């Protein structure tokens, strides 16, 4: 693996940038691996990376239907935060934020983690009560979060309109300063490059068509469009397609898949210093380093795999943004798209063993999986390697729905769904 | 925006409707006789198919009535809508042939 440094960049610049090598191999699938991971998004590639690095399991394949990082990893709005209400979630998402802080150095790949602050706006008395409860719960769990008056919120984010004449005036805000953004593609590429360097095979354009199970029930391998691949451990990290893949192993999941939309504007000079979201009027906005406003819209109401979504959903978000940030009223939107998000009944993920021996699943991230990428991958690798959950993901089982121990984060998920 | 054919009112835009989740999941006749696994499966497990999906809709801002629809979840094409209580029609959508 070529190491990136200022010196190596300079040296290759003088060489006309002709000596760079591909960042990862394009191997043919071997007939057998110790672990097969289905899905080469950030979570799947990260799982392979931590399996190799922390557990010494390098005979791993990551199998991907399309191109790596081409699903929700490349379709999200890149927000990172950990201000979730319940202790289980705070532990999970804060584990991830701590990994984000050193991820660029660890991977020797700039994931452009930018802790610029995530501000959530309160517009009603109920918002104030809920957000203050979040602030106190977070601080009790050692997660930074603070309450701002409307004036303090405007100081932190000058474009914000705090006029009392708004239909839903800003009555306050909660601010997590460690929250921010990262470059989504770089996360997938960085994990892919580091995992590949340790011997992990990343097999792209190779849809899985079946999961093979023995007569006694445990998994034996997968059938793909490029032949059979045997493995005693199979990890499903297929995001919106988890129900489809798990169905191949005969497991019916508590999941529904919805299109979640996002859109970006034309690029402009730096104008927007932080991330702002409002659950009540549904605004969700930040500015990328390239200068585009990155806007997250809502989900469509119905189950779909269409990766598009209705235009009225995006329109609704833009109405709110134009009211809260009047200076953006004449901005033009360049692109919009949808990603298929798999949601659980309690809006918390499932990172667990399954009733099928040797089959593991990491899914149900709903509208908020990107922020959890390194943390999720880290504890999922632990679960696969040791065949038992990490302390952090022990509550995030499938059985919690049977046992009634939900982790109800519907209020913390910024998108109403 | 989708056009949805309410079996009572005809074609109307999607924003007049509320989605009601997967159809034909009948409440168990004797809930107290069920195991925890069966009850959780009834409450939470969903087919979530990539292809044709039978689902409930309600014409909230119209006649207010529930009805069922079969829709292709890849293209969002509505294959059929039918009244609650009628069986799921046996249809193959154009896109899944």
GROMACS .gro file of C-alpha atoms in nm:
model
  514
    1UNK     CA    1   0.000   0.000   0.000
    2UNK     CA    2   0.138   0.339  -0.096
    3UNK     CA    3   0.157   0.567   0.204
    4UNK     CA    4   0.009   0.915   0.174
    5UNK     CA    5   0.211   1.204   0.316
    6UNK     CA    6   0.292   1.560   0.217
    7UNK     CA    7   0.628   1.432   0.096
    8UNK     CA    8   0.481   1.151  -0.115
    9UNK     CA    9   0.231   1.392  -0.272
   10UNK     CA   10   0.510   1.636  -0.354
   11UNK     CA   11   0.736   1.368  -0.497
   12UNK     CA   12   0.464   1.230  -0.723
   13UNK     CA   13   0.360   1.581  -0.828
   14UNK     CA   14   0.710   1.623  -0.974
   15UNK     CA   15   0.672   1.285  -1.142
   16UNK     CA   16   0.355   1.399  -1.316
   17UNK     CA   17   0.138   1.185  -1.084
   18UNK     CA   18   0.211   0.879  -1.296
   19UNK     CA   19   0.338   0.641  -1.028
   20UNK     CA   20   0.019   0.610  -0.823
   21UNK     CA   21  -0.111   0.256  -0.791
   22UNK     CA   22  -0.473   0.144  -0.763
   23UNK     CA   23  -0.598   0.178  -0.407
   24UNK     CA   24  -0.729  -0.176  -0.393
   25UNK     CA   25  -0.709  -0.496  -0.600
   26UNK     CA   26  -0.986  -0.644  -0.814
   27UNK     CA   27  -0.949  -1.010  -0.717
   28UNK     CA   28  -1.131  -1.315  -0.846
   29UNK     CA   29  -1.336  -1.475  -0.567
   30UNK     CA   30  -1.167  -1.770  -0.396
   31UNK     CA   31  -1.375  -2.086  -0.338
   32UNK     CA   32  -1.370  -2.040   0.041
   33UNK     CA   33  -1.320  -1.769   0.302
   34UNK     CA   34  -1.335  -1.759   0.682
   35UNK     CA   35  -1.587  -1.475   0.669
   36UNK     CA   36  -1.799  -1.346   0.382
   37UNK     CA   37  -1.944  -0.997   0.424
   38UNK     CA   38  -2.239  -0.912   0.198
   39UNK     CA   39  -2.237  -0.541   0.118
   40UNK     CA   40  -1.937  -0.315   0.050
   41UNK     CA   41  -2.064   0.008   0.195
   42UNK     CA   42  -1.889   0.190   0.477
   43UNK     CA   43  -2.022  -0.048   0.744
   44UNK     CA   44  -1.926  -0.363   0.550
   45UNK     CA   45  -1.580  -0.244   0.448
   46UNK     CA   46  -1.517  -0.115   0.799
   47UNK     CA   47  -1.619  -0.453   0.939
   48UNK     CA   48  -1.362  -0.622   0.714
   49UNK     CA   49  -1.099  -0.369   0.822
   50UNK     CA   50  -1.155  -0.425   1.194
   51UNK     CA   51  -1.178  -0.804   1.149
   52UNK     CA   52  -0.831  -0.796   0.995
   53UNK     CA   53  -0.678  -0.534   1.220
   54UNK     CA   54  -0.819  -0.613   1.564
   55UNK     CA   55  -0.902  -0.983   1.535
   56UNK     CA   56  -0.639  -1.111   1.290
   57UNK     CA   57  -0.900  -1.254   1.051
   58UNK     CA   58  -0.775  -1.163   0.704
   59UNK     CA   59  -0.925  -1.445   0.495
   60UNK     CA   60  -1.231  -1.229   0.434
   61UNK     CA   61  -1.433  -1.138   0.125
   62UNK     CA   62  -1.657  -0.836   0.094
   63UNK     CA   63  -1.910  -0.908  -0.180
   64UNK     CA   64  -2.093  -0.619  -0.342
   65UNK     CA   65  -2.380  -0.616  -0.591
   66UNK     CA   66  -2.267  -0.289  -0.752
   67UNK     CA   67  -1.964  -0.069  -0.686
   68UNK     CA   68  -1.824  -0.025  -0.337
   69UNK     CA   69  -1.969   0.274  -0.158
   70UNK     CA   70  -2.238   0.311  -0.426
   71UNK     CA   71  -2.540   0.265  -0.203
   72UNK     CA   72  -2.630   0.468   0.100
   73UNK     CA   73  -2.263   0.540   0.175
   74UNK     CA   74  -2.260   0.760  -0.132
   75UNK     CA   75  -2.613   0.892  -0.085
   76UNK     CA   76  -2.631   1.029   0.269
   77UNK     CA   77  -2.586   1.384   0.398
   78UNK     CA   78  -2.263   1.299   0.589
   79UNK     CA   79  -2.370   1.422   0.933
   80UNK     CA   80  -2.195   1.293   1.245
   81UNK     CA   81  -2.339   1.332   1.596
   82UNK     CA   82  -2.406   1.123   1.906
   83UNK     CA   83  -2.675   1.321   2.093
   84UNK     CA   84  -2.916   1.026   2.126
   85UNK     CA   85  -3.145   0.998   2.425
   86UNK     CA   86  -3.101   0.652   2.572
   87UNK     CA   87  -2.784   0.522   2.734
   88UNK     CA   88  -2.758   0.227   2.493
   89UNK     CA   89  -2.767   0.458   2.190
   90UNK     CA   90  -2.539   0.720   2.344
   91UNK     CA   91  -2.276   0.450   2.405
   92UNK     CA   92  -2.311   0.321   2.049
   93UNK     CA   93  -2.298   0.653   1.865
   94UNK     CA   94  -2.035   0.809   2.091
   95UNK     CA   95  -1.809   0.506   2.039
   96UNK     CA   96  -1.834   0.596   1.672
   97UNK     CA   97  -1.762   0.968   1.721
   98UNK     CA   98  -1.448   0.878   1.918
   99UNK     CA   99  -1.331   0.661   1.628
  100UNK     CA  100  -1.409   0.938   1.377
  101UNK     CA  101  -1.172   1.169   1.565
  102UNK     CA  102  -0.865   0.960   1.478
  103UNK     CA  103  -0.989   0.778   1.167
  104UNK     CA  104  -0.790   0.979   0.910
  105UNK     CA  105  -0.461   0.910   1.090
  106UNK     CA  106  -0.549   0.546   1.149
  107UNK     CA  107  -0.635   0.477   0.786
  108UNK     CA  108  -0.370   0.713   0.645
  109UNK     CA  109  -0.659   0.847   0.436
  110UNK     CA  110  -0.819   1.187   0.476
  111UNK     CA  111  -1.185   1.126   0.560
  112UNK     CA  112  -1.223   1.503   0.613
  113UNK     CA  113  -1.387   1.470   0.954
  114UNK     CA  114  -1.492   1.823   1.043
  115UNK     CA  115  -1.638   1.869   1.393
  116UNK     CA  116  -1.811   2.195   1.307
  117UNK     CA  117  -2.104   2.151   1.544
  118UNK     CA  118  -2.455   2.014   1.496
  119UNK     CA  119  -2.738   2.244   1.604
  120UNK     CA  120  -3.096   2.119   1.642
  121UNK     CA  121  -3.365   2.388   1.645
  122UNK     CA  122  -3.663   2.399   1.882
  123UNK     CA  123  -3.983   2.562   1.752
  124UNK     CA  124  -4.247   2.464   2.005
  125UNK     CA  125  -4.271   2.427   2.381
  126UNK     CA  126  -4.261   2.051   2.329
  127UNK     CA  127  -3.939   2.077   2.130
  128UNK     CA  128  -3.786   2.274   2.416
  129UNK     CA  129  -3.886   2.011   2.670
  130UNK     CA  130  -3.765   1.721   2.456
  131UNK     CA  131  -3.434   1.885   2.364
  132UNK     CA  132  -3.357   1.989   2.721
  133UNK     CA  133  -3.423   1.632   2.825
  134UNK     CA  134  -3.180   1.521   2.557
  135UNK     CA  135  -2.919   1.773   2.676
  136UNK     CA  136  -2.941   1.647   3.034
  137UNK     CA  137  -2.948   1.279   2.935
  138UNK     CA  138  -2.648   1.327   2.706
  139UNK     CA  139  -2.445   1.507   2.970
  140UNK     CA  140  -2.524   1.234   3.222
  141UNK     CA  141  -2.382   0.988   2.967
  142UNK     CA  142  -2.069   1.196   2.908
  143UNK     CA  143  -2.182   1.315   2.563
  144UNK     CA  144  -2.140   1.687   2.503
  145UNK     CA  145  -2.462   1.878   2.432
  146UNK     CA  146  -2.569   2.225   2.540
  147UNK     CA  147  -2.877   2.445   2.529
  148UNK     CA  148  -2.870   2.774   2.336
  149UNK     CA  149  -3.107   3.070   2.340
  150UNK     CA  150  -3.221   3.196   1.996
  151UNK     CA  151  -2.960   3.476   2.015
  152UNK     CA  152  -2.683   3.229   2.098
  153UNK     CA  153  -2.802   3.009   1.813
  154UNK     CA  154  -2.777   3.303   1.572
  155UNK     CA  155  -2.427   3.384   1.702
  156UNK     CA  156  -2.324   3.027   1.626
  157UNK     CA  157  -2.496   3.024   1.285
  158UNK     CA  158  -2.534   3.383   1.153
  159UNK     CA  159  -2.757   3.301   0.851
  160UNK     CA  160  -3.029   3.178   1.086
  161UNK     CA  161  -3.354   3.377   1.088
  162UNK     CA  162  -3.470   3.412   1.451
  163UNK     CA  163  -3.751   3.657   1.376
  164UNK     CA  164  -4.060   3.610   1.591
  165UNK     CA  165  -4.270   3.651   1.272
  166UNK     CA  166  -4.182   3.306   1.137
  167UNK     CA  167  -4.463   3.054   1.122
  168UNK     CA  168  -4.251   2.837   1.353
  169UNK     CA  169  -4.011   3.081   1.526
  170UNK     CA  170  -3.683   2.953   1.669
  171UNK     CA  171  -3.729   2.929   2.046
  172UNK     CA  172  -3.390   2.778   2.122
  173UNK     CA  173  -3.151   2.508   2.008
  174UNK     CA  174  -2.936   2.226   2.133
  175UNK     CA  175  -2.576   2.214   2.014
  176UNK     CA  176  -2.332   1.926   2.001
  177UNK     CA  177  -1.995   2.084   1.923
  178UNK     CA  178  -1.821   1.751   1.853
  179UNK     CA  179  -2.078   1.675   1.585
  180UNK     CA  180  -2.003   1.765   1.226
  181UNK     CA  181  -1.946   1.611   0.886
  182UNK     CA  182  -1.703   1.385   0.700
  183UNK     CA  183  -1.646   1.298   0.335
  184UNK     CA  184  -1.866   0.997   0.275
  185UNK     CA  185  -1.684   0.848  -0.025
  186UNK     CA  186  -1.348   0.881   0.147
  187UNK     CA  187  -1.474   0.668   0.435
  188UNK     CA  188  -1.558   0.380   0.200
  189UNK     CA  189  -1.234   0.426   0.001
  190UNK     CA  190  -1.018   0.455   0.313
  191UNK     CA  191  -1.162   0.141   0.471
  192UNK     CA  192  -1.143  -0.046   0.139
  193UNK     CA  193  -0.779   0.048   0.085
  194UNK     CA  194  -0.673  -0.041   0.440
  195UNK     CA  195  -0.867  -0.370   0.443
  196UNK     CA  196  -0.733  -0.468   0.100
  197UNK     CA  197  -0.378  -0.403   0.218
  198UNK     CA  198  -0.428  -0.658   0.496
  199UNK     CA  199  -0.546  -0.923   0.249
  200UNK     CA  200  -0.924  -0.873   0.238
  201UNK     CA  201  -1.074  -0.946  -0.106
  202UNK     CA  202  -1.325  -0.684  -0.221
  203UNK     CA  203  -1.540  -0.841  -0.494
  204UNK     CA  204  -1.753  -0.586  -0.676
  205UNK     CA  205  -2.034  -0.635  -0.929
  206UNK     CA  206  -2.109  -0.975  -0.782
  207UNK     CA  207  -2.472  -1.004  -0.667
  208UNK     CA  208  -2.547  -1.273  -0.409
  209UNK     CA  209  -2.832  -1.492  -0.533
  210UNK     CA  210  -2.869  -1.740  -0.245
  211UNK     CA  211  -2.740  -1.827   0.101
  212UNK     CA  212  -2.662  -2.198   0.145
  213UNK     CA  213  -2.747  -2.370   0.472
  214UNK     CA  214  -2.663  -2.724   0.579
  215UNK     CA  215  -2.917  -2.985   0.682
  216UNK     CA  216  -2.857  -2.886   1.045
  217UNK     CA  217  -2.924  -2.520   0.973
  218UNK     CA  218  -2.586  -2.346   0.986
  219UNK     CA  219  -2.464  -2.140   0.693
  220UNK     CA  220  -2.229  -2.299   0.440
  221UNK     CA  221  -2.172  -2.025   0.190
  222UNK     CA  222  -2.329  -1.801  -0.070
  223UNK     CA  223  -2.426  -1.847  -0.433
  224UNK     CA  224  -2.327  -1.551  -0.646
  225UNK     CA  225  -2.340  -1.463  -1.012
  226UNK     CA  226  -1.969  -1.553  -1.016
  227UNK     CA  227  -2.004  -1.896  -0.855
  228UNK     CA  228  -2.030  -2.050  -0.511
  229UNK     CA  229  -1.826  -1.906  -0.224
  230UNK     CA  230  -1.807  -2.119   0.090
  231UNK     CA  231  -1.781  -1.965   0.437
  232UNK     CA  232  -1.870  -2.071   0.790
  233UNK     CA  233  -1.954  -1.713   0.886
  234UNK     CA  234  -2.165  -1.479   0.676
  235UNK     CA  235  -2.227  -1.119   0.774
  236UNK     CA  236  -2.513  -0.929   0.610
  237UNK     CA  237  -2.456  -0.552   0.590
  238UNK     CA  238  -2.695  -0.478   0.305
  239UNK     CA  239  -2.877  -0.165   0.433
  240UNK     CA  240  -3.206  -0.121   0.244
  241UNK     CA  241  -3.176  -0.468   0.087
  242UNK     CA  242  -3.131  -0.651   0.418
  243UNK     CA  243  -3.482  -0.802   0.408
  244UNK     CA  244  -3.413  -0.935   0.058
  245UNK     CA  245  -3.079  -1.093   0.154
  246UNK     CA  246  -3.200  -1.232   0.488
  247UNK     CA  247  -3.495  -1.385   0.308
  248UNK     CA  248  -3.242  -1.601   0.118
  249UNK     CA  249  -3.153  -1.757   0.453
  250UNK     CA  250  -3.519  -1.793   0.548
  251UNK     CA  251  -3.519  -1.517   0.809
  252UNK     CA  252  -3.806  -1.267   0.817
  253UNK     CA  253  -3.685  -0.931   0.950
  254UNK     CA  254  -3.861  -0.655   1.146
  255UNK     CA  255  -3.763  -0.406   0.877
  256UNK     CA  256  -3.925  -0.184   0.618
  257UNK     CA  257  -3.731  -0.005   0.344
  258UNK     CA  258  -3.815   0.353   0.246
  259UNK     CA  259  -3.659   0.603   0.005
  260UNK     CA  260  -3.484   0.887   0.190
  261UNK     CA  261  -3.408   1.187  -0.026
  262UNK     CA  262  -3.122   1.434  -0.032
  263UNK     CA  263  -3.028   1.718  -0.263
  264UNK     CA  264  -2.740   1.956  -0.322
  265UNK     CA  265  -2.731   2.311  -0.451
  266UNK     CA  266  -2.490   2.480  -0.687
  267UNK     CA  267  -2.154   2.538  -0.511
  268UNK     CA  268  -2.103   2.877  -0.348
  269UNK     CA  269  -1.839   3.037  -0.127
  270UNK     CA  270  -1.827   2.928   0.240
  271UNK     CA  271  -2.145   3.073   0.387
  272UNK     CA  272  -2.274   2.821   0.633
  273UNK     CA  273  -2.054   2.736   0.933
  274UNK     CA  274  -2.223   2.436   1.092
  275UNK     CA  275  -2.490   2.170   1.055
  276UNK     CA  276  -2.847   2.278   1.133
  277UNK     CA  277  -3.145   2.054   1.162
  278UNK     CA  278  -3.502   2.107   1.263
  279UNK     CA  279  -3.724   1.809   1.321
  280UNK     CA  280  -4.043   2.013   1.352
  281UNK     CA  281  -4.034   2.197   1.019
  282UNK     CA  282  -3.793   1.944   0.868
  283UNK     CA  283  -3.491   2.143   0.763
  284UNK     CA  284  -3.158   1.964   0.747
  285UNK     CA  285  -2.868   2.152   0.599
  286UNK     CA  286  -2.491   2.190   0.592
  287UNK     CA  287  -2.233   2.310   0.340
  288UNK     CA  288  -1.979   2.072   0.191
  289UNK     CA  289  -1.614   2.171   0.154
  290UNK     CA  290  -1.682   2.192  -0.219
  291UNK     CA  291  -1.936   2.466  -0.146
  292UNK     CA  292  -2.263   2.289  -0.220
  293UNK     CA  293  -2.543   2.313   0.031
  294UNK     CA  294  -2.618   1.955   0.132
  295UNK     CA  295  -2.985   1.918   0.220
  296UNK     CA  296  -3.155   1.615   0.368
  297UNK     CA  297  -3.523   1.571   0.290
  298UNK     CA  298  -3.766   1.323   0.440
  299UNK     CA  299  -3.866   0.969   0.360
  300UNK     CA  300  -4.157   0.872   0.143
  301UNK     CA  301  -4.444   0.716   0.333
  302UNK     CA  302  -4.439   0.382   0.152
  303UNK     CA  303  -4.204   0.085   0.116
  304UNK     CA  304  -3.997   0.129  -0.197
  305UNK     CA  305  -3.663   0.036  -0.355
  306UNK     CA  306  -3.686   0.305  -0.623
  307UNK     CA  307  -3.396   0.532  -0.504
  308UNK     CA  308  -3.599   0.835  -0.615
  309UNK     CA  309  -3.889   0.946  -0.398
  310UNK     CA  310  -4.160   1.205  -0.456
  311UNK     CA  311  -4.069   1.563  -0.537
  312UNK     CA  312  -4.316   1.703  -0.284
  313UNK     CA  313  -4.098   1.555  -0.007
  314UNK     CA  314  -3.799   1.762  -0.117
  315UNK     CA  315  -4.021   2.065  -0.174
  316UNK     CA  316  -4.139   2.049   0.186
  317UNK     CA  317  -3.780   2.068   0.312
  318UNK     CA  318  -3.689   2.355   0.082
  319UNK     CA  319  -3.989   2.556   0.207
  320UNK     CA  320  -3.856   2.525   0.562
  321UNK     CA  321  -3.498   2.611   0.462
  322UNK     CA  322  -3.606   2.922   0.270
  323UNK     CA  323  -3.794   3.045   0.576
  324UNK     CA  324  -3.515   2.973   0.826
  325UNK     CA  325  -3.234   3.093   0.598
  326UNK     CA  326  -3.378   3.364   0.369
  327UNK     CA  327  -3.041   3.418   0.200
  328UNK     CA  328  -3.075   3.078   0.030
  329UNK     CA  329  -3.406   3.165  -0.139
  330UNK     CA  330  -3.249   3.218  -0.481
  331UNK     CA  331  -3.010   2.923  -0.469
  332UNK     CA  332  -3.056   2.665  -0.741
  333UNK     CA  333  -3.060   2.297  -0.662
  334UNK     CA  334  -2.837   2.085  -0.884
  335UNK     CA  335  -2.913   1.724  -0.802
  336UNK     CA  336  -3.151   1.519  -0.592
  337UNK     CA  337  -3.159   1.149  -0.527
  338UNK     CA  338  -3.289   0.884  -0.291
  339UNK     CA  339  -3.127   0.613  -0.083
  340UNK     CA  340  -3.314   0.311   0.045
  341UNK     CA  341  -3.310   0.306   0.425
  342UNK     CA  342  -3.412   0.006   0.633
  343UNK     CA  343  -3.603   0.110   0.941
  344UNK     CA  344  -3.685  -0.092   1.251
  345UNK     CA  345  -3.997  -0.044   1.461
  346UNK     CA  346  -3.798   0.138   1.734
  347UNK     CA  347  -3.566   0.328   1.494
  348UNK     CA  348  -3.257   0.170   1.650
  349UNK     CA  349  -3.027  -0.063   1.457
  350UNK     CA  350  -2.986  -0.439   1.483
  351UNK     CA  351  -2.621  -0.548   1.522
  352UNK     CA  352  -2.642  -0.909   1.623
  353UNK     CA  353  -2.620  -1.280   1.576
  354UNK     CA  354  -2.928  -1.427   1.412
  355UNK     CA  355  -3.129  -1.744   1.481
  356UNK     CA  356  -2.925  -1.907   1.199
  357UNK     CA  357  -2.584  -2.034   1.324
  358UNK     CA  358  -2.299  -1.851   1.151
  359UNK     CA  359  -2.521  -1.575   1.014
  360UNK     CA  360  -2.474  -1.221   1.149
  361UNK     CA  361  -2.663  -0.906   1.062
  362UNK     CA  362  -2.595  -0.534   1.090
  363UNK     CA  363  -2.898  -0.338   0.971
  364UNK     CA  364  -3.188  -0.113   1.062
  365UNK     CA  365  -2.984   0.208   1.067
  366UNK     CA  366  -3.279   0.386   0.912
  367UNK     CA  367  -3.206   0.747   0.829
  368UNK     CA  368  -2.890   0.774   1.042
  369UNK     CA  369  -2.631   0.511   0.958
  370UNK     CA  370  -2.344   0.719   0.823
  371UNK     CA  371  -2.247   0.872   1.156
  372UNK     CA  372  -2.213   0.526   1.306
  373UNK     CA  373  -1.992   0.379   1.033
  374UNK     CA  374  -1.665   0.320   1.226
  375UNK     CA  375  -1.832   0.234   1.556
  376UNK     CA  376  -2.081  -0.004   1.399
  377UNK     CA  377  -1.807  -0.177   1.197
  378UNK     CA  378  -1.584  -0.202   1.503
  379UNK     CA  379  -1.834  -0.376   1.729
  380UNK     CA  380  -1.980  -0.586   1.446
  381UNK     CA  381  -1.631  -0.724   1.373
  382UNK     CA  382  -1.604  -0.811   1.743
  383UNK     CA  383  -1.940  -0.990   1.728
  384UNK     CA  384  -1.837  -1.195   1.423
  385UNK     CA  385  -1.486  -1.278   1.544
  386UNK     CA  386  -1.588  -1.391   1.893
  387UNK     CA  387  -1.938  -1.513   1.809
  388UNK     CA  388  -2.076  -1.300   2.088
  389UNK     CA  389  -2.181  -0.934   2.100
  390UNK     CA  390  -1.960  -0.653   2.220
  391UNK     CA  391  -2.076  -0.484   2.540
  392UNK     CA  392  -2.202  -0.189   2.332
  393UNK     CA  393  -2.417  -0.385   2.085
  394UNK     CA  394  -2.548  -0.642   2.334
  395UNK     CA  395  -2.884  -0.456   2.362
  396UNK     CA  396  -2.922  -0.422   1.981
  397UNK     CA  397  -3.052  -0.774   1.916
  398UNK     CA  398  -3.337  -0.898   1.696
  399UNK     CA  399  -3.488  -1.060   2.005
  400UNK     CA  400  -3.554  -0.723   2.166
  401UNK     CA  401  -3.878  -0.707   1.967
  402UNK     CA  402  -3.989  -1.040   2.108
  403UNK     CA  403  -3.886  -0.945   2.461
  404UNK     CA  404  -4.023  -0.591   2.451
  405UNK     CA  405  -3.690  -0.421   2.534
  406UNK     CA  406  -3.703  -0.157   2.263
  407UNK     CA  407  -3.458   0.131   2.236
  408UNK     CA  408  -3.705   0.390   2.114
  409UNK     CA  409  -3.507   0.662   1.940
  410UNK     CA  410  -3.786   0.788   1.715
  411UNK     CA  411  -3.739   1.135   1.868
  412UNK     CA  412  -3.363   1.140   1.813
  413UNK     CA  413  -3.380   1.033   1.451
  414UNK     CA  414  -3.398   1.369   1.282
  415UNK     CA  415  -3.629   1.250   1.007
  416UNK     CA  416  -3.989   1.178   1.088
  417UNK     CA  417  -4.060   0.829   0.957
  418UNK     CA  418  -4.594   1.232  -0.694
  419UNK     CA  419  -4.787   0.911  -0.741
  420UNK     CA  420  -5.138   0.889  -0.879
  421UNK     CA  421  -5.340   0.644  -0.675
  422UNK     CA  422  -5.673   0.502  -0.788
  423UNK     CA  423  -5.900   0.495  -0.484
  424UNK     CA  424  -6.156   0.215  -0.548
  425UNK     CA  425  -6.429   0.455  -0.431
  426UNK     CA  426  -6.320   0.794  -0.574
  427UNK     CA  427  -6.090   0.719  -0.870
  428UNK     CA  428  -5.742   0.858  -0.940
  429UNK     CA  429  -5.616   1.116  -0.694
  430UNK     CA  430  -5.269   1.253  -0.610
  431UNK     CA  431  -5.062   1.079  -0.345
  432UNK     CA  432  -5.083   1.364  -0.092
  433UNK     CA  433  -5.454   1.287  -0.040
  434UNK     CA  434  -5.361   0.946   0.098
  435UNK     CA  435  -5.199   0.798   0.406
  436UNK     CA  436  -4.994   0.481   0.382
  437UNK     CA  437  -5.110   0.199   0.606
  438UNK     CA  438  -4.834  -0.061   0.586
  439UNK     CA  439  -4.838  -0.420   0.462
  440UNK     CA  440  -5.184  -0.562   0.388
  441UNK     CA  441  -5.339  -0.897   0.476
  442UNK     CA  442  -5.176  -0.927   0.819
  443UNK     CA  443  -5.476  -1.051   1.015
  444UNK     CA  444  -5.494  -1.000   1.387
  445UNK     CA  445  -5.471  -1.346   1.552
  446UNK     CA  446  -5.805  -1.490   1.655
  447UNK     CA  447  -5.677  -1.594   1.997
  448UNK     CA  448  -5.390  -1.364   2.101
  449UNK     CA  449  -5.351  -1.512   2.448
  450UNK     CA  450  -5.272  -1.852   2.298
  451UNK     CA  451  -4.972  -1.719   2.105
  452UNK     CA  452  -4.607  -1.752   2.201
  453UNK     CA  453  -4.388  -1.441   2.233
  454UNK     CA  454  -4.219  -1.531   1.903
  455UNK     CA  455  -4.551  -1.554   1.720
  456UNK     CA  456  -4.677  -1.229   1.869
  457UNK     CA  457  -4.354  -1.043   1.777
  458UNK     CA  458  -4.375  -1.185   1.424
  459UNK     CA  459  -4.733  -1.058   1.392
  460UNK     CA  460  -4.647  -0.712   1.528
  461UNK     CA  461  -4.309  -0.645   1.369
  462UNK     CA  462  -4.189  -0.889   1.101
  463UNK     CA  463  -4.264  -0.760   0.752
  464UNK     CA  464  -4.219  -0.902   0.403
  465UNK     CA  465  -4.057  -0.581   0.273
  466UNK     CA  466  -4.025  -0.730  -0.078
  467UNK     CA  467  -3.832  -0.595  -0.374
  468UNK     CA  468  -4.113  -0.646  -0.624
  469UNK     CA  469  -4.489  -0.663  -0.580
  470UNK     CA  470  -4.618  -0.557  -0.241
  471UNK     CA  471  -4.974  -0.575  -0.111
  472UNK     CA  472  -5.031  -0.273   0.110
  473UNK     CA  473  -5.300  -0.069   0.281
  474UNK     CA  474  -5.377   0.291   0.195
  475UNK     CA  475  -5.633   0.528   0.339
  476UNK     CA  476  -5.790   0.809   0.139
  477UNK     CA  477  -5.752   1.044   0.436
  478UNK     CA  478  -5.828   1.367   0.252
  479UNK     CA  479  -6.106   1.217   0.043
  480UNK     CA  480  -6.358   0.950   0.127
  481UNK     CA  481  -6.160   0.850   0.439
  482UNK     CA  482  -6.183   0.480   0.359
  483UNK     CA  483  -5.914   0.215   0.378
  484UNK     CA  484  -5.840   0.004   0.072
  485UNK     CA  485  -5.561  -0.224  -0.048
  486UNK     CA  486  -5.318  -0.188  -0.336
  487UNK     CA  487  -5.061  -0.404  -0.509
  488UNK     CA  488  -4.760  -0.195  -0.607
  489UNK     CA  489  -4.421  -0.279  -0.755
  490UNK     CA  490  -4.167  -0.146  -0.502
  491UNK     CA  491  -3.895  -0.115  -0.768
  492UNK     CA  492  -4.087   0.114  -1.003
  493UNK     CA  493  -4.365   0.234  -0.766
  494UNK     CA  494  -4.612   0.130  -1.039
  495UNK     CA  495  -4.957   0.052  -0.898
  496UNK     CA  496  -5.063  -0.283  -1.040
  497UNK     CA  497  -5.408  -0.279  -0.882
  498UNK     CA  498  -5.617  -0.128  -0.607
  499UNK     CA  499  -5.903  -0.317  -0.445
  500UNK     CA  500  -6.147  -0.288  -0.158
  501UNK     CA  501  -6.065  -0.407   0.191
  502UNK     CA  502  -6.188  -0.762   0.241
  503UNK     CA  503  -6.131  -0.865  -0.119
  504UNK     CA  504  -5.851  -1.118  -0.183
  505UNK     CA  505  -5.518  -1.004  -0.321
  506UNK     CA  506  -5.547  -1.014  -0.700
  507UNK     CA  507  -5.314  -1.256  -0.877
  508UNK     CA  508  -5.129  -1.019  -1.109
  509UNK     CA  509  -4.782  -0.991  -1.253
  510UNK     CA  510  -4.665  -0.634  -1.298
  511UNK     CA  511  -4.511  -0.527  -1.626
  512UNK     CA  512  -4.169  -0.464  -1.474
  513UNK     CA  513  -4.130  -0.798  -1.300
  514UNK     CA  514  -4.213  -1.026  -1.593
   0.00000   0.00000   0.00000
